[in-house]
Short mmCIF file of C-alpha atoms in Angstrom, two decimals:
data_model
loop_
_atom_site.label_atom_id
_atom_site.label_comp_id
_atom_site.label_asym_id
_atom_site.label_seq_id
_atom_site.Cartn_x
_atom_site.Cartn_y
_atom_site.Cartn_z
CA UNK E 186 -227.28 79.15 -149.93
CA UNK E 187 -226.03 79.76 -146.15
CA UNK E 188 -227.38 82.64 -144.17
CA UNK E 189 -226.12 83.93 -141.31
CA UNK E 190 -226.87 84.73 -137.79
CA UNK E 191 -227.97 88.66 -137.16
CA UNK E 192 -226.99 88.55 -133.86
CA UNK E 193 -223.29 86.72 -133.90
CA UNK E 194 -222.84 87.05 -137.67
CA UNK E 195 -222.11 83.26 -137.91
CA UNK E 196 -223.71 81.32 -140.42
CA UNK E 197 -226.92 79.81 -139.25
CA UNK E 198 -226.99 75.56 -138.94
CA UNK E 199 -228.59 74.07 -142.18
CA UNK E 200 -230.23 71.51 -139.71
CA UNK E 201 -231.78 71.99 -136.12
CA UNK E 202 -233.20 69.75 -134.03
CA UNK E 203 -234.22 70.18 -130.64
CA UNK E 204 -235.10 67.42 -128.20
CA UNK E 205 -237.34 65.30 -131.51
CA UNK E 206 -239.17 62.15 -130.26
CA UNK E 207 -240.45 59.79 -132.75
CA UNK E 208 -242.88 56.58 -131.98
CA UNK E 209 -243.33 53.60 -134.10
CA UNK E 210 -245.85 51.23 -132.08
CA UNK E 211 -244.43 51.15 -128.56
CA UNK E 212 -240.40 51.75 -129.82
CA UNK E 213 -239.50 55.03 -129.28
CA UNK E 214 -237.26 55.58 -132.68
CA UNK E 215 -236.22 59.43 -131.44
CA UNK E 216 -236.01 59.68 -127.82
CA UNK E 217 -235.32 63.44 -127.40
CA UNK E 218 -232.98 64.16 -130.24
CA UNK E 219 -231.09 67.00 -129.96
CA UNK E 220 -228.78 67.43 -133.52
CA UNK E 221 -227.59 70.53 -135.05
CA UNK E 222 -225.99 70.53 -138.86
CA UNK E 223 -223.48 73.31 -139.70
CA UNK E 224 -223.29 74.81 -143.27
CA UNK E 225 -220.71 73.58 -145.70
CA UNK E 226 -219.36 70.47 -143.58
CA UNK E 227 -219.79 67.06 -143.55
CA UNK E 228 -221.50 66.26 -140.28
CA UNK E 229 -221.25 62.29 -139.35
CA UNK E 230 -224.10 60.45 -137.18
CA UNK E 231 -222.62 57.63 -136.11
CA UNK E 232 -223.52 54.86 -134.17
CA UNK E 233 -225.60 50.72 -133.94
CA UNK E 234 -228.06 49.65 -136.27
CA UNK E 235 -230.66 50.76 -134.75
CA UNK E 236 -229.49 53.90 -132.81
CA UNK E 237 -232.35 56.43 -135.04
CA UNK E 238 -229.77 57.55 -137.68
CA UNK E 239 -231.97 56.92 -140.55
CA UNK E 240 -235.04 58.46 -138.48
CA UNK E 241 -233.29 61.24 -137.84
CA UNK E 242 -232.79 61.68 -141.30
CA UNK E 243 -236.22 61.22 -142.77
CA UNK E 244 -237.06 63.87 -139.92
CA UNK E 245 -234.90 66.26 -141.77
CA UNK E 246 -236.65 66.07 -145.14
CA UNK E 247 -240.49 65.87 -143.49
CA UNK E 248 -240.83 62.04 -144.81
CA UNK E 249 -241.73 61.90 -141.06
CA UNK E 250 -243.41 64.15 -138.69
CA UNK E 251 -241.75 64.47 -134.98
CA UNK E 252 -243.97 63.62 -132.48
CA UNK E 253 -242.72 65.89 -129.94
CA UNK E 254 -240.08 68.44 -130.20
CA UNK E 255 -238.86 70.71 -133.23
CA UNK E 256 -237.17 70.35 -136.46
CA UNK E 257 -235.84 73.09 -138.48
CA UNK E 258 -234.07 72.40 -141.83
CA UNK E 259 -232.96 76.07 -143.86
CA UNK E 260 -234.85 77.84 -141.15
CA UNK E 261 -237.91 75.85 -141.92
CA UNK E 262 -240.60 73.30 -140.41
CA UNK E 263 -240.44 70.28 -142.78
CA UNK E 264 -243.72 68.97 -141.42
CA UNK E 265 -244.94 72.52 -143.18
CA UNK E 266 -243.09 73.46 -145.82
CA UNK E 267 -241.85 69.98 -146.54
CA UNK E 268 -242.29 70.57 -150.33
CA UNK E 269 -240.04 73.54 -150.53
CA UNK E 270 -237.28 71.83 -147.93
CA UNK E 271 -237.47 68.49 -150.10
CA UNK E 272 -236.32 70.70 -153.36
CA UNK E 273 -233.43 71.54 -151.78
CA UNK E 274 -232.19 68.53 -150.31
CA UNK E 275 -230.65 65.36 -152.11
CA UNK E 276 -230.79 62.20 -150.82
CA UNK E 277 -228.93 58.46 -150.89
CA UNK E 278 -230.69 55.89 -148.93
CA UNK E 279 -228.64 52.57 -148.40
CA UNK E 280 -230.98 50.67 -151.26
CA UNK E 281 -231.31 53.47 -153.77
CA UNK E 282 -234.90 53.10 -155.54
CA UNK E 283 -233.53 52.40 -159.32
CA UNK E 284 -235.73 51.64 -161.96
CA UNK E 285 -233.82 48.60 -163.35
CA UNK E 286 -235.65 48.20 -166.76
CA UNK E 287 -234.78 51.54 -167.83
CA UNK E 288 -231.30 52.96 -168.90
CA UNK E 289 -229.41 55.14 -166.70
CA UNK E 290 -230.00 58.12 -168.60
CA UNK E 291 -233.59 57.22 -168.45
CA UNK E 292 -233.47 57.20 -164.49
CA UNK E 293 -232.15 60.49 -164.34
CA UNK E 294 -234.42 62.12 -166.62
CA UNK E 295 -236.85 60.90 -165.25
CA UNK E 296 -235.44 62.32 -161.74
CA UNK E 297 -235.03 65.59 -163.48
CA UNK E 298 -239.15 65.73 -164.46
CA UNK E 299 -239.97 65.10 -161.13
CA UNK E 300 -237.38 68.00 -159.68
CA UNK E 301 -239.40 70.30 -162.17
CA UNK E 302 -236.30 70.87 -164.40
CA UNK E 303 -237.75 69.78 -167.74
CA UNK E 304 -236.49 67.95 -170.73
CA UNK E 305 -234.13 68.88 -173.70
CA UNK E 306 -230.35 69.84 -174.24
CA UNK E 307 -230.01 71.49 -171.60
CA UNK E 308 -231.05 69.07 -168.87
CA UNK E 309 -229.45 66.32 -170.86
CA UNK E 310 -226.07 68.18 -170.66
CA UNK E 311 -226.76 68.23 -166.94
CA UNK E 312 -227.51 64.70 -166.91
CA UNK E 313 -224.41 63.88 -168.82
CA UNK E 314 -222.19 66.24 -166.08
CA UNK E 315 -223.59 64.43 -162.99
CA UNK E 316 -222.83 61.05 -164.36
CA UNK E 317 -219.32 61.94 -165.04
CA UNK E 318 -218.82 63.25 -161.96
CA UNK E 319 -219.20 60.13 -160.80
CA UNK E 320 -217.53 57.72 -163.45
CA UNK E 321 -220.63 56.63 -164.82
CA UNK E 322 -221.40 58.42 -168.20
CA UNK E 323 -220.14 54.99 -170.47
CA UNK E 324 -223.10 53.23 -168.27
CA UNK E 325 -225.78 55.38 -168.79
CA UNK E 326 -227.05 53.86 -172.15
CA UNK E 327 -227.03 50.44 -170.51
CA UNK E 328 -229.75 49.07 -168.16
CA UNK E 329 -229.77 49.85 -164.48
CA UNK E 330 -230.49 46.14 -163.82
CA UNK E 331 -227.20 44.94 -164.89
CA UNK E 332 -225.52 48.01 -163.28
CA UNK E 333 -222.95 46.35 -160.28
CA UNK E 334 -224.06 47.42 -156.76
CA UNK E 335 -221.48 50.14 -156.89
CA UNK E 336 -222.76 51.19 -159.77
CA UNK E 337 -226.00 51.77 -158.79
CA UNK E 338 -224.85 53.78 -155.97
CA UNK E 339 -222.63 56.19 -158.14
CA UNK E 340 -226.41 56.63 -160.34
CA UNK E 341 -227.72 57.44 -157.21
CA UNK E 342 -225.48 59.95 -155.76
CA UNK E 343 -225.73 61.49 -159.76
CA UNK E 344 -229.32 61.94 -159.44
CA UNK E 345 -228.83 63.53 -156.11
CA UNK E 346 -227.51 66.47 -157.51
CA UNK E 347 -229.18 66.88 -160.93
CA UNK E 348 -231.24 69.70 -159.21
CA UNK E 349 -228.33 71.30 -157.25
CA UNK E 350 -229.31 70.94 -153.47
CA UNK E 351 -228.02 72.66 -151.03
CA UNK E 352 -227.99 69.88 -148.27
CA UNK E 353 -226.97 66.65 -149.30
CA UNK E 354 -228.11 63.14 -146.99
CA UNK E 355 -226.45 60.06 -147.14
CA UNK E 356 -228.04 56.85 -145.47
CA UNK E 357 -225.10 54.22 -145.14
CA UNK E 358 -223.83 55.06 -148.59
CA UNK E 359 -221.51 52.44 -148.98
CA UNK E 360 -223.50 49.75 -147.92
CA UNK E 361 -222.65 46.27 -149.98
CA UNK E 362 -219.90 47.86 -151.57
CA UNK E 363 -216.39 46.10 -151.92
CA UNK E 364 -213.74 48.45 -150.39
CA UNK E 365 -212.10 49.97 -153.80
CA UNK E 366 -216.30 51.29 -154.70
CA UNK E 367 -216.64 52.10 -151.00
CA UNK E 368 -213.19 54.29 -150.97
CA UNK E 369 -214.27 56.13 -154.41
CA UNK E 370 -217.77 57.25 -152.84
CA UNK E 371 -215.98 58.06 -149.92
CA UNK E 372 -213.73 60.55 -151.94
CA UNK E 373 -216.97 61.73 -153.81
CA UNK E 374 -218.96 62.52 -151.09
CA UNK E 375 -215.63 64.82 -149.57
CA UNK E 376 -215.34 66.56 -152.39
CA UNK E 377 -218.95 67.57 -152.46
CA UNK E 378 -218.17 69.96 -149.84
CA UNK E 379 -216.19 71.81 -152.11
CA UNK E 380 -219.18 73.21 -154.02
CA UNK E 381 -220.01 74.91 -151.10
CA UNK E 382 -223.08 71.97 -150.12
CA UNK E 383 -223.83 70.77 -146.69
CA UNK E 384 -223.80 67.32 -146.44
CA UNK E 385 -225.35 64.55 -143.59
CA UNK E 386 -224.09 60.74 -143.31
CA UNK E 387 -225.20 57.95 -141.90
CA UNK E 388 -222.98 55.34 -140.98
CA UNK E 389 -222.51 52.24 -138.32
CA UNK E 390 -218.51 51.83 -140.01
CA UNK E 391 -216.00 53.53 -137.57
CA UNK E 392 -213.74 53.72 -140.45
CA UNK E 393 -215.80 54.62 -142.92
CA UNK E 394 -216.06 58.39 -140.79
CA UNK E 395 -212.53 58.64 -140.18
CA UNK E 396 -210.95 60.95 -141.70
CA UNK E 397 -214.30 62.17 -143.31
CA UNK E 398 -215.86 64.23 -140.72
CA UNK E 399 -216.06 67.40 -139.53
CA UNK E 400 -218.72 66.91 -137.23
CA UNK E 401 -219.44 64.03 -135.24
CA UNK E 402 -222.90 62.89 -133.50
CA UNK E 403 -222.53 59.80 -131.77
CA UNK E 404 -226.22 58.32 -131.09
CA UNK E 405 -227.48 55.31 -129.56
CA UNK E 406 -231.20 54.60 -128.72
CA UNK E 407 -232.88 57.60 -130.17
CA UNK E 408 -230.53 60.30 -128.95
CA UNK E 409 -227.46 61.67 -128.78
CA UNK E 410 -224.55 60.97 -126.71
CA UNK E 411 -222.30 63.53 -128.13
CA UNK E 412 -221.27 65.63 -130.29
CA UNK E 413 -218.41 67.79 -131.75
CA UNK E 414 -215.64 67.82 -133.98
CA UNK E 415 -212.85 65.03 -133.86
CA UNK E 416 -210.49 67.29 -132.51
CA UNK E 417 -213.43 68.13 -129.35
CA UNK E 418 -213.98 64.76 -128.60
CA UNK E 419 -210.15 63.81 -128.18
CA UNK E 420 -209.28 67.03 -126.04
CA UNK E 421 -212.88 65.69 -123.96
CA UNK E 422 -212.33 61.73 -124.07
CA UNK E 423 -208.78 61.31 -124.32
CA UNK E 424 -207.30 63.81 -122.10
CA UNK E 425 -204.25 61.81 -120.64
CA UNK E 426 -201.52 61.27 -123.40
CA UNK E 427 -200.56 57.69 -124.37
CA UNK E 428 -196.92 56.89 -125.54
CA UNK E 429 -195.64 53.71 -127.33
CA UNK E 430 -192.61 52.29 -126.12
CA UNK E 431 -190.13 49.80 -127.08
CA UNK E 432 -186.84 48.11 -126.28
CA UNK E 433 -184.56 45.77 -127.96
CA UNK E 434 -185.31 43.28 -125.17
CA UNK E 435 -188.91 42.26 -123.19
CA UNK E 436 -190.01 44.68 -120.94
CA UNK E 437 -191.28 44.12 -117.71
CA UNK E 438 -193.71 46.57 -116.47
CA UNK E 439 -193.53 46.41 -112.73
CA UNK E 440 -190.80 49.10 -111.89
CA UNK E 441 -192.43 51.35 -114.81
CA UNK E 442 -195.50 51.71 -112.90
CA UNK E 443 -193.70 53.58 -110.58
CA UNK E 444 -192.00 56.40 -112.55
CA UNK E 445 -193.69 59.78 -111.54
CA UNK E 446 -196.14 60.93 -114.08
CA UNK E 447 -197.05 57.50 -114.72
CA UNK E 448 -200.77 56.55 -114.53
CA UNK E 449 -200.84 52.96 -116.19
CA UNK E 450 -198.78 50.42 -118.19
CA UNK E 451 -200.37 48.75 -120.56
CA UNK E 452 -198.97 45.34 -122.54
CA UNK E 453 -198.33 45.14 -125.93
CA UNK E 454 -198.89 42.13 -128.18
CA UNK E 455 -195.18 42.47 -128.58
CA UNK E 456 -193.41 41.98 -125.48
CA UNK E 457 -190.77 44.10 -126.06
CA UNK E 458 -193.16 46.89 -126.31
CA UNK E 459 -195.93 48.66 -123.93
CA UNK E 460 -198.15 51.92 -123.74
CA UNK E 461 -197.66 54.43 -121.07
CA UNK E 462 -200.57 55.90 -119.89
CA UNK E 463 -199.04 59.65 -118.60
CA UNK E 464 -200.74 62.43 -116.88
CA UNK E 465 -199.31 64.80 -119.37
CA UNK E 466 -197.10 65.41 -122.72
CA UNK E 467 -195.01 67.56 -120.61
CA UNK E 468 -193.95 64.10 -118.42
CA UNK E 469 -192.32 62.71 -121.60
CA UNK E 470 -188.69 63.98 -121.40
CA UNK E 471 -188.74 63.10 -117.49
CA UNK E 472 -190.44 59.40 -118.45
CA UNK E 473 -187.92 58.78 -121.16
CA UNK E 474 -184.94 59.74 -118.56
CA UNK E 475 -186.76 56.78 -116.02
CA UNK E 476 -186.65 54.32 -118.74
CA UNK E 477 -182.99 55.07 -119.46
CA UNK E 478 -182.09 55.02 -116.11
CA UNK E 479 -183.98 51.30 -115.72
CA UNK E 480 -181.72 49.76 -118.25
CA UNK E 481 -183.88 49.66 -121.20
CA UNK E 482 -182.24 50.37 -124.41
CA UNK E 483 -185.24 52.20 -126.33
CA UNK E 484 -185.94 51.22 -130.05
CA UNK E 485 -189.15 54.26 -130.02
CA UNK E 486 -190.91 56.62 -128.41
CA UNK E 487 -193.96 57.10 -129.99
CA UNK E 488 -197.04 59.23 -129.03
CA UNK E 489 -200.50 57.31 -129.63
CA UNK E 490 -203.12 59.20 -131.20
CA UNK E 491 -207.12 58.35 -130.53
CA UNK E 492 -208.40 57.24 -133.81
CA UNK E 493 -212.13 57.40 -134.02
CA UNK E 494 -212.80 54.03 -132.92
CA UNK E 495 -210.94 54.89 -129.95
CA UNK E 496 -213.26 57.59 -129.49
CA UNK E 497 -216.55 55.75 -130.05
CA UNK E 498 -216.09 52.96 -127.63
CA UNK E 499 -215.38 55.89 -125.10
CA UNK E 500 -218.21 57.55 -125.45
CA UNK E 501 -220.53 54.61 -125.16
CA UNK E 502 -218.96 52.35 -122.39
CA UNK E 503 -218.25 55.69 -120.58
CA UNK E 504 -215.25 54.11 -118.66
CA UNK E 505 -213.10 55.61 -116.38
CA UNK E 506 -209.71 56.50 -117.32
CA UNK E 507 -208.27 54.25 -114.78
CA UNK E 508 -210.42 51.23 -116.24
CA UNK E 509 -209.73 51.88 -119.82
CA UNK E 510 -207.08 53.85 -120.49
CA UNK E 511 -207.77 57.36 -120.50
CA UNK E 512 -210.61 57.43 -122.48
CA UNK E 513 -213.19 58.71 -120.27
CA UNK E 514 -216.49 61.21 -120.75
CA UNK E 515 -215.14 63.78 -118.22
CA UNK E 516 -212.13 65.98 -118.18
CA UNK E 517 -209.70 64.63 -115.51
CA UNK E 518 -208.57 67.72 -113.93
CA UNK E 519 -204.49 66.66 -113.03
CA UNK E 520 -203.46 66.33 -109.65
CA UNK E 521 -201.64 69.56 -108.08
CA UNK E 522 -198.45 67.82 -106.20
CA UNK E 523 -197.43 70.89 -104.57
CA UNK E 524 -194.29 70.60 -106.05
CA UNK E 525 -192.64 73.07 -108.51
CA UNK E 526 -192.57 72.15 -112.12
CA UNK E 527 -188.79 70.69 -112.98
CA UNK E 528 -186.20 72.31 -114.56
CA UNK E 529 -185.87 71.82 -118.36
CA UNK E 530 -182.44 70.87 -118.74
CA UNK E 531 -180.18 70.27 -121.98
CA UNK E 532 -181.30 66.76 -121.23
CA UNK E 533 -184.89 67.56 -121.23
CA UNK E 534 -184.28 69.10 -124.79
CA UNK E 535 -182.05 66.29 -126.50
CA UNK E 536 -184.89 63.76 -125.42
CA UNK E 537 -187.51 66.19 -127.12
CA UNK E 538 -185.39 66.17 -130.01
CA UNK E 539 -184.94 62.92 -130.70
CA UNK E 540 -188.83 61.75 -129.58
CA UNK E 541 -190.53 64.26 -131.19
CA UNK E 542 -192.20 66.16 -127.90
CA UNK E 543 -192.50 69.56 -127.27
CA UNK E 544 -189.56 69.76 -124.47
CA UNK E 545 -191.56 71.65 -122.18
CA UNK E 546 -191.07 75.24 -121.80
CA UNK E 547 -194.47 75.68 -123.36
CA UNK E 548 -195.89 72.68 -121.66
CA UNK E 549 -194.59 73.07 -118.36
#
């Protein structure tokens, strides 16, 4: 259930967490955590074994008091009402706890006893449902011992939602799965969203959150570097605009340095390819016209997009966009020639055509 804000009528953040430190001898685990959660999205903490993710979590749920700072989770203080916050959460460490003597129905029932929800037809039906869900109801006579390591995890994420939880929380799901077991969990866990659930995942696997998240939290020694949706951290980190290139013969990138708009050339593993670094989409027609003019006989003009990875190494190594690339942690604001934005010509638009780019009366 998601409420929602009085004030701005937006639906209030399943999770809050506000500057959270957490001590274990003389580490600090949680070094002033700030992490908010919203409802009905699937909200990514990425980062090095390590970094606090599964802290963070077990902060969530009350397993662990903060030692400084404040948690909320449904409006709540688990540390408080940790019994009534643990009902409605579901949870899938990286080691599920199995009991591998007993069948897999037997693991879920007993799951279901200690949720409160009873015995009989009923709960067995519901039993029966969550193992289907998750491709596991011709397993769950056998023994959990001789259950594969992805099949453990699908028994897991079943019992996760025998009771219905609102929030779900996901500690390196996929961990020791081969990559067809990984890609079905994957697919599970996305589709939990569509129930209207909130779910939380843990993962050190840049590829494992691509495509996956709506939210990401990048952390690394107890807090967090940043946060925001995919499409946020590309307009902040990536700001320039990156375009593939190649000719039918080897390029050299001397005299392309020097085309206006140009920030950087970058090799290719192919030599008859680079990446143009540019100050703007709107220098694309103009670039393509310099390249022409040069000789070079294009093959493509392709636009590079950030993937995730791309993102994540920005963030950490916070490197200029001169030094790597245009990946950077602050807006580069572009530099103001003095000069009056060109004409778009027929040119302009026949090269927009044919590479894909916006031609530039909107841009420019």
């Amino acid at each position: 259930m998601t409420t929602t804000s009085p004030t701005t009528g937006e639906p209030e953040p399943i999770v809050a967490l506000e500057g959270v430190r957490r001590r274990f001898g003389t580490v600090d685990a949680l070094a002033g955590l700030d992490l908010i959660v919203p409802a009905n999205r699937i909200t990514v903490l990425l980062g090095p074994n390590g970094a606090g993710k599964t802290t963070a979590i077990r902060m969530i749920t009350g397993a662990l008091d903060a030692h400084a700072g404040s948690v909320r989770t449904f409006g709540l203080d688990p540390s408080i009402y940790g019994e009534e916050v643990r009902r409605r959460c579901g949870v899938v460490s990286a080691k599920p706890a199995l009991y591998d003597r007993l069948s897999g129905h037997a693991n879920l029932a007993y799951a279901a006893e200690l949720y409160g929800l009873g015995r009989g037809d009923q709960i067995d039906r519901r039993i029966r449902d969550a193992a289907a869900r998750f491709g596991i109801e011709h397993a769950l006579e056998h023994r959990v011992g001789g259950f594969s390591t992805g099949m453990k995890t699908r028994l897991a994420l079943a019992r996760s939602i025998l009771h219905q939880p609102d929030l779900l929380l996901f500690d390196e799901p996929t961990s020791g799965l081969d990559p067809e077991s990984s890609h079905a969990v994957l697919e599970m866990i996305r589709e939990m969203t569509d129930d209207g659930r909130t779910v939380v995942m843990c993962t050190h696997l840049l590829l494992e959150a691509e495509g996956l998240a709506d939210k990401v939290i990048v952390m690394e020694d107890g807090t967090d570097l940043v946060a925001g949706t995919p499409t946020e951290l590309t307009q902040r980190f990536w700001p320039g605009t990156v375009v593939l290139v190649g000719a039918e013969a080897p390029v050299d990138p001397a005299p392309l340095a020097r085309i206006p708009g140009v920030r950087q050339v970058e090799a290719d593993t192919d030599p008859c390819q680079v990446r143009l670094h540019l100050d703007g989409d709107h220098r694309t027609p103009d670039v393509v016209l310099a390249l022409l003019a040069n000789g070079l006989r294009l093959t493509r003009v392709e636009p590079i997009q950030p993937s995730l990875e791309d993102l994540y190494f920005a963030v950490r190594t916070k490197k200029d966009i001169a030094d790597d690339g245009g990946r950077q942690l602050s807006p580069v604001e572009r530099p103001d020639d003095g000069l009056p934005p060109a004409a778009v010509t027929d040119r302009h638009r026949q090269v927009a055509a044919l590479t894909g780019w916006p031609g530039s009366e909107e841009a420019r």
